[in-house]
């Protein structure tokens, strides 16, 4: 098997290739990453979400806990190797647009009710604009944007360089405008089909919805 030392991969590598958008070498690389961060060489054990979010491909992602939640079948955030592999497959550059949009919708649907409402969008925009991530609450309340550009904030795990952040009022305005533009049936929410219609026209979505191996 070309130097593959894993019993799991010896038995299932071809099956994993057929079921994902990943190459043989990428699957081997992902398996090594899974083991390196505490995973077991089987399909039943789960790697804790606390370890998953520490992998280099996720540690700076503001949606990292949410991603773990979506890809864990039991919604615990803890991932089996197959779920870990699926996560990389969906974020791979070869994954179809529809597959990516489906999972993006699930990630943005924070309350898991099958639609994206104002509360969901507030969480999404807050993360995309740097107000929040999965380690921190809001970095600042209503401080002027200009005062925050060069500031430093202290996260739970140490000092981090502050990002340019916006106020809650500005986030709410973005949320209102987004719903107004995307909500075709007037229910004040964004359905999956409305979400698909908007995202499919985006020129940046495919490049942004990726996990890089290097």
Tab-separated table of C-alpha atoms in Angstrom:
chain	number	residue	atom	x	y	z
A	1	UNK	CA	0.000	0.000	0.000
A	2	UNK	CA	2.875	2.358	-0.706
A	3	UNK	CA	4.042	2.787	2.871
A	4	UNK	CA	0.613	3.138	4.486
A	5	UNK	CA	1.048	1.898	8.070
A	6	UNK	CA	-2.598	2.098	9.154
A	7	UNK	CA	-4.707	-1.052	9.304
A	8	UNK	CA	-7.770	1.119	8.751
A	9	UNK	CA	-6.378	2.589	5.540
A	10	UNK	CA	-5.072	-0.776	4.339
A	11	UNK	CA	-8.654	-2.039	4.389
A	12	UNK	CA	-10.572	1.053	3.322
A	13	UNK	CA	-8.432	3.465	1.317
A	14	UNK	CA	-10.116	2.714	-2.013
A	15	UNK	CA	-13.549	3.000	-0.401
A	16	UNK	CA	-12.643	6.388	1.080
A	17	UNK	CA	-11.429	7.620	-2.298
A	18	UNK	CA	-14.675	6.555	-3.950
A	19	UNK	CA	-16.804	8.230	-1.275
A	20	UNK	CA	-14.989	11.584	-1.111
A	21	UNK	CA	-13.493	14.268	-3.331
A	22	UNK	CA	-10.024	13.516	-1.966
A	23	UNK	CA	-6.973	11.898	-3.515
A	24	UNK	CA	-5.172	8.913	-2.031
A	25	UNK	CA	-2.324	11.073	-0.733
A	26	UNK	CA	-4.747	13.590	0.777
A	27	UNK	CA	-6.616	10.849	2.648
A	28	UNK	CA	-3.336	9.537	4.057
A	29	UNK	CA	-2.362	13.069	5.096
A	30	UNK	CA	-5.740	13.638	6.797
A	31	UNK	CA	-5.502	10.301	8.594
A	32	UNK	CA	-2.074	11.227	9.968
A	33	UNK	CA	-3.479	14.574	11.098
A	34	UNK	CA	-6.359	12.802	12.845
A	35	UNK	CA	-3.974	10.497	14.721
A	36	UNK	CA	-1.576	13.331	15.547
A	37	UNK	CA	-4.324	15.219	17.364
A	38	UNK	CA	-5.482	12.252	19.415
A	39	UNK	CA	-7.719	10.206	17.126
A	40	UNK	CA	-7.728	6.404	17.012
A	41	UNK	CA	-7.090	4.144	14.013
A	42	UNK	CA	-10.690	2.939	13.689
A	43	UNK	CA	-14.100	4.115	12.470
A	44	UNK	CA	-15.905	4.094	15.824
A	45	UNK	CA	-13.822	6.255	18.172
A	46	UNK	CA	-14.387	9.997	18.244
A	47	UNK	CA	-11.853	12.801	18.387
A	48	UNK	CA	-13.058	15.492	20.782
A	49	UNK	CA	-14.074	18.797	19.264
A	50	UNK	CA	-11.565	20.478	21.587
A	51	UNK	CA	-8.818	18.658	19.689
A	52	UNK	CA	-10.409	19.071	16.260
A	53	UNK	CA	-10.519	22.869	16.531
A	54	UNK	CA	-6.785	22.918	17.237
A	55	UNK	CA	-5.796	21.537	13.848
A	56	UNK	CA	-4.031	24.215	11.764
A	57	UNK	CA	-6.777	24.192	9.133
A	58	UNK	CA	-9.423	25.243	11.683
A	59	UNK	CA	-7.759	27.035	14.570
A	60	UNK	CA	-8.286	30.498	13.042
A	61	UNK	CA	-11.732	29.780	11.619
A	62	UNK	CA	-14.438	31.764	13.474
A	63	UNK	CA	-16.945	28.961	12.782
A	64	UNK	CA	-14.755	26.087	13.983
A	65	UNK	CA	-17.041	24.818	16.761
A	66	UNK	CA	-20.048	25.152	14.510
A	67	UNK	CA	-18.258	23.167	11.800
A	68	UNK	CA	-17.581	20.367	14.286
A	69	UNK	CA	-21.244	20.369	15.299
A	70	UNK	CA	-22.460	20.107	11.707
A	71	UNK	CA	-20.114	17.297	10.706
A	72	UNK	CA	-20.702	15.153	13.804
A	73	UNK	CA	-23.658	12.853	13.230
A	74	UNK	CA	-24.584	12.930	16.917
A	75	UNK	CA	-24.234	16.756	17.048
A	76	UNK	CA	-21.686	16.477	19.865
A	77	UNK	CA	-18.942	18.092	17.807
A	78	UNK	CA	-16.729	15.057	18.407
A	79	UNK	CA	-15.738	13.463	15.102
A	80	UNK	CA	-15.110	9.916	13.980
A	81	UNK	CA	-12.431	9.524	11.336
A	82	UNK	CA	-15.119	9.217	8.645
A	83	UNK	CA	-16.728	12.479	9.785
A	84	UNK	CA	-13.311	14.142	9.954
A	85	UNK	CA	-12.653	12.919	6.416
A	86	UNK	CA	-16.043	14.157	5.207
A	87	UNK	CA	-15.290	17.603	6.617
A	88	UNK	CA	-12.106	17.844	4.572
A	89	UNK	CA	-13.887	16.451	1.520
A	90	UNK	CA	-16.672	19.049	1.621
A	91	UNK	CA	-14.171	21.884	2.002
A	92	UNK	CA	-11.959	20.511	-0.781
A	93	UNK	CA	-11.623	22.531	-3.972
A	94	UNK	CA	-13.041	19.587	-5.961
A	95	UNK	CA	-16.306	19.401	-4.013
A	96	UNK	CA	-19.333	20.525	-6.087
A	97	UNK	CA	-20.905	23.900	-5.486
A	98	UNK	CA	-24.176	22.351	-4.309
A	99	UNK	CA	-22.401	20.263	-1.677
A	100	UNK	CA	-20.599	23.307	-0.336
A	101	UNK	CA	-23.740	25.449	-0.252
A	102	UNK	CA	-25.674	22.715	1.568
A	103	UNK	CA	-23.081	22.555	4.338
A	104	UNK	CA	-22.602	26.323	4.482
A	105	UNK	CA	-26.340	26.687	5.087
A	106	UNK	CA	-26.191	24.167	7.928
A	107	UNK	CA	-23.203	25.935	9.491
A	108	UNK	CA	-24.948	29.320	9.343
A	109	UNK	CA	-28.224	27.910	10.711
A	110	UNK	CA	-27.072	28.254	14.314
A	111	UNK	CA	-30.331	27.124	15.911
A	112	UNK	CA	-30.732	24.152	13.539
A	113	UNK	CA	-34.314	24.980	12.585
A	114	UNK	CA	-33.873	24.658	8.818
A	115	UNK	CA	-33.830	28.384	8.072
A	116	UNK	CA	-31.541	31.339	8.650
A	117	UNK	CA	-33.272	33.995	10.717
A	118	UNK	CA	-32.065	37.330	12.077
A	119	UNK	CA	-30.471	35.728	15.147
A	120	UNK	CA	-28.538	33.282	12.965
A	121	UNK	CA	-27.393	36.069	10.672
A	122	UNK	CA	-26.284	38.185	13.617
A	123	UNK	CA	-23.986	35.325	14.660
A	124	UNK	CA	-22.709	34.874	11.102
A	125	UNK	CA	-22.024	38.554	10.453
A	126	UNK	CA	-20.429	39.026	13.873
A	127	UNK	CA	-17.948	36.277	13.049
A	128	UNK	CA	-17.300	37.332	9.470
A	129	UNK	CA	-16.673	40.923	10.545
A	130	UNK	CA	-14.421	40.011	13.453
A	131	UNK	CA	-16.735	40.851	16.356
A	132	UNK	CA	-16.875	37.260	17.554
A	133	UNK	CA	-15.272	33.915	17.097
A	134	UNK	CA	-15.728	30.576	18.822
A	135	UNK	CA	-13.211	31.437	21.557
A	136	UNK	CA	-14.499	34.856	22.507
A	137	UNK	CA	-17.583	36.901	23.081
A	138	UNK	CA	-17.793	40.318	21.454
A	139	UNK	CA	-14.395	41.986	21.532
A	140	UNK	CA	-15.900	45.396	22.271
A	141	UNK	CA	-19.325	46.893	22.728
A	142	UNK	CA	-20.008	50.213	21.060
A	143	UNK	CA	-16.496	51.623	20.864
A	144	UNK	CA	-15.885	53.596	17.654
A	145	UNK	CA	-14.394	51.542	14.857
A	146	UNK	CA	-11.433	53.891	14.473
A	147	UNK	CA	-10.426	53.325	18.094
A	148	UNK	CA	-10.243	49.573	17.633
A	149	UNK	CA	-8.140	49.205	14.512
A	150	UNK	CA	-4.815	49.082	16.352
A	151	UNK	CA	-6.054	47.826	19.702
A	152	UNK	CA	-5.112	44.581	21.343
A	153	UNK	CA	-7.556	42.295	23.064
A	154	UNK	CA	-6.987	39.419	25.423
A	155	UNK	CA	-8.629	36.105	24.588
A	156	UNK	CA	-8.929	33.205	26.996
A	157	UNK	CA	-5.911	31.453	25.515
A	158	UNK	CA	-3.626	34.477	25.379
A	159	UNK	CA	-3.128	37.792	23.745
A	160	UNK	CA	-4.249	38.172	20.140
A	161	UNK	CA	-4.024	41.071	17.745
A	162	UNK	CA	-7.424	42.725	17.458
A	163	UNK	CA	-9.231	42.740	14.178
A	164	UNK	CA	-11.160	45.713	12.880
A	165	UNK	CA	-14.599	45.232	14.409
A	166	UNK	CA	-17.971	46.842	13.969
A	167	UNK	CA	-20.623	47.802	16.483
A	168	UNK	CA	-23.754	45.742	17.238
A	169	UNK	CA	-25.836	48.418	15.548
A	170	UNK	CA	-23.822	48.082	12.365
A	171	UNK	CA	-24.190	44.303	12.487
A	172	UNK	CA	-27.964	44.670	12.837
A	173	UNK	CA	-28.083	46.946	9.788
A	174	UNK	CA	-26.176	44.376	7.730
A	175	UNK	CA	-28.549	41.659	8.945
A	176	UNK	CA	-31.631	43.688	7.970
A	177	UNK	CA	-30.264	44.488	4.514
A	178	UNK	CA	-29.240	40.879	3.912
A	179	UNK	CA	-32.663	39.516	4.820
A	180	UNK	CA	-34.382	42.184	2.723
A	181	UNK	CA	-32.301	41.234	-0.316
A	182	UNK	CA	-32.525	37.452	0.066
A	183	UNK	CA	-36.003	36.886	1.550
A	184	UNK	CA	-38.209	36.256	-1.475
A	185	UNK	CA	-41.324	34.982	0.318
A	186	UNK	CA	-41.501	37.678	2.988
A	187	UNK	CA	-41.234	35.457	6.070
A	188	UNK	CA	-38.280	37.428	7.518
A	189	UNK	CA	-36.036	34.365	7.175
A	190	UNK	CA	-33.753	32.942	4.512
A	191	UNK	CA	-34.744	29.477	3.345
A	192	UNK	CA	-32.289	27.018	1.864
A	193	UNK	CA	-33.476	27.818	-1.659
A	194	UNK	CA	-33.164	31.560	-1.071
A	195	UNK	CA	-29.696	31.009	0.385
A	196	UNK	CA	-28.703	28.874	-2.592
A	197	UNK	CA	-29.914	31.526	-5.025
A	198	UNK	CA	-27.756	34.195	-3.396
A	199	UNK	CA	-24.612	32.160	-2.735
A	200	UNK	CA	-24.561	30.454	-6.136
A	201	UNK	CA	-24.089	33.883	-7.732
A	202	UNK	CA	-21.188	34.799	-5.450
A	203	UNK	CA	-17.789	35.116	-7.106
A	204	UNK	CA	-15.914	34.529	-3.842
A	205	UNK	CA	-17.807	31.688	-2.160
A	206	UNK	CA	-15.874	28.781	-3.684
A	207	UNK	CA	-12.518	30.308	-2.789
A	208	UNK	CA	-13.567	31.133	0.765
A	209	UNK	CA	-15.320	27.842	1.571
A	210	UNK	CA	-12.130	25.792	1.562
A	211	UNK	CA	-9.712	24.117	3.928
A	212	UNK	CA	-6.112	24.387	2.811
A	213	UNK	CA	-3.704	21.520	3.347
A	214	UNK	CA	-0.615	23.713	3.599
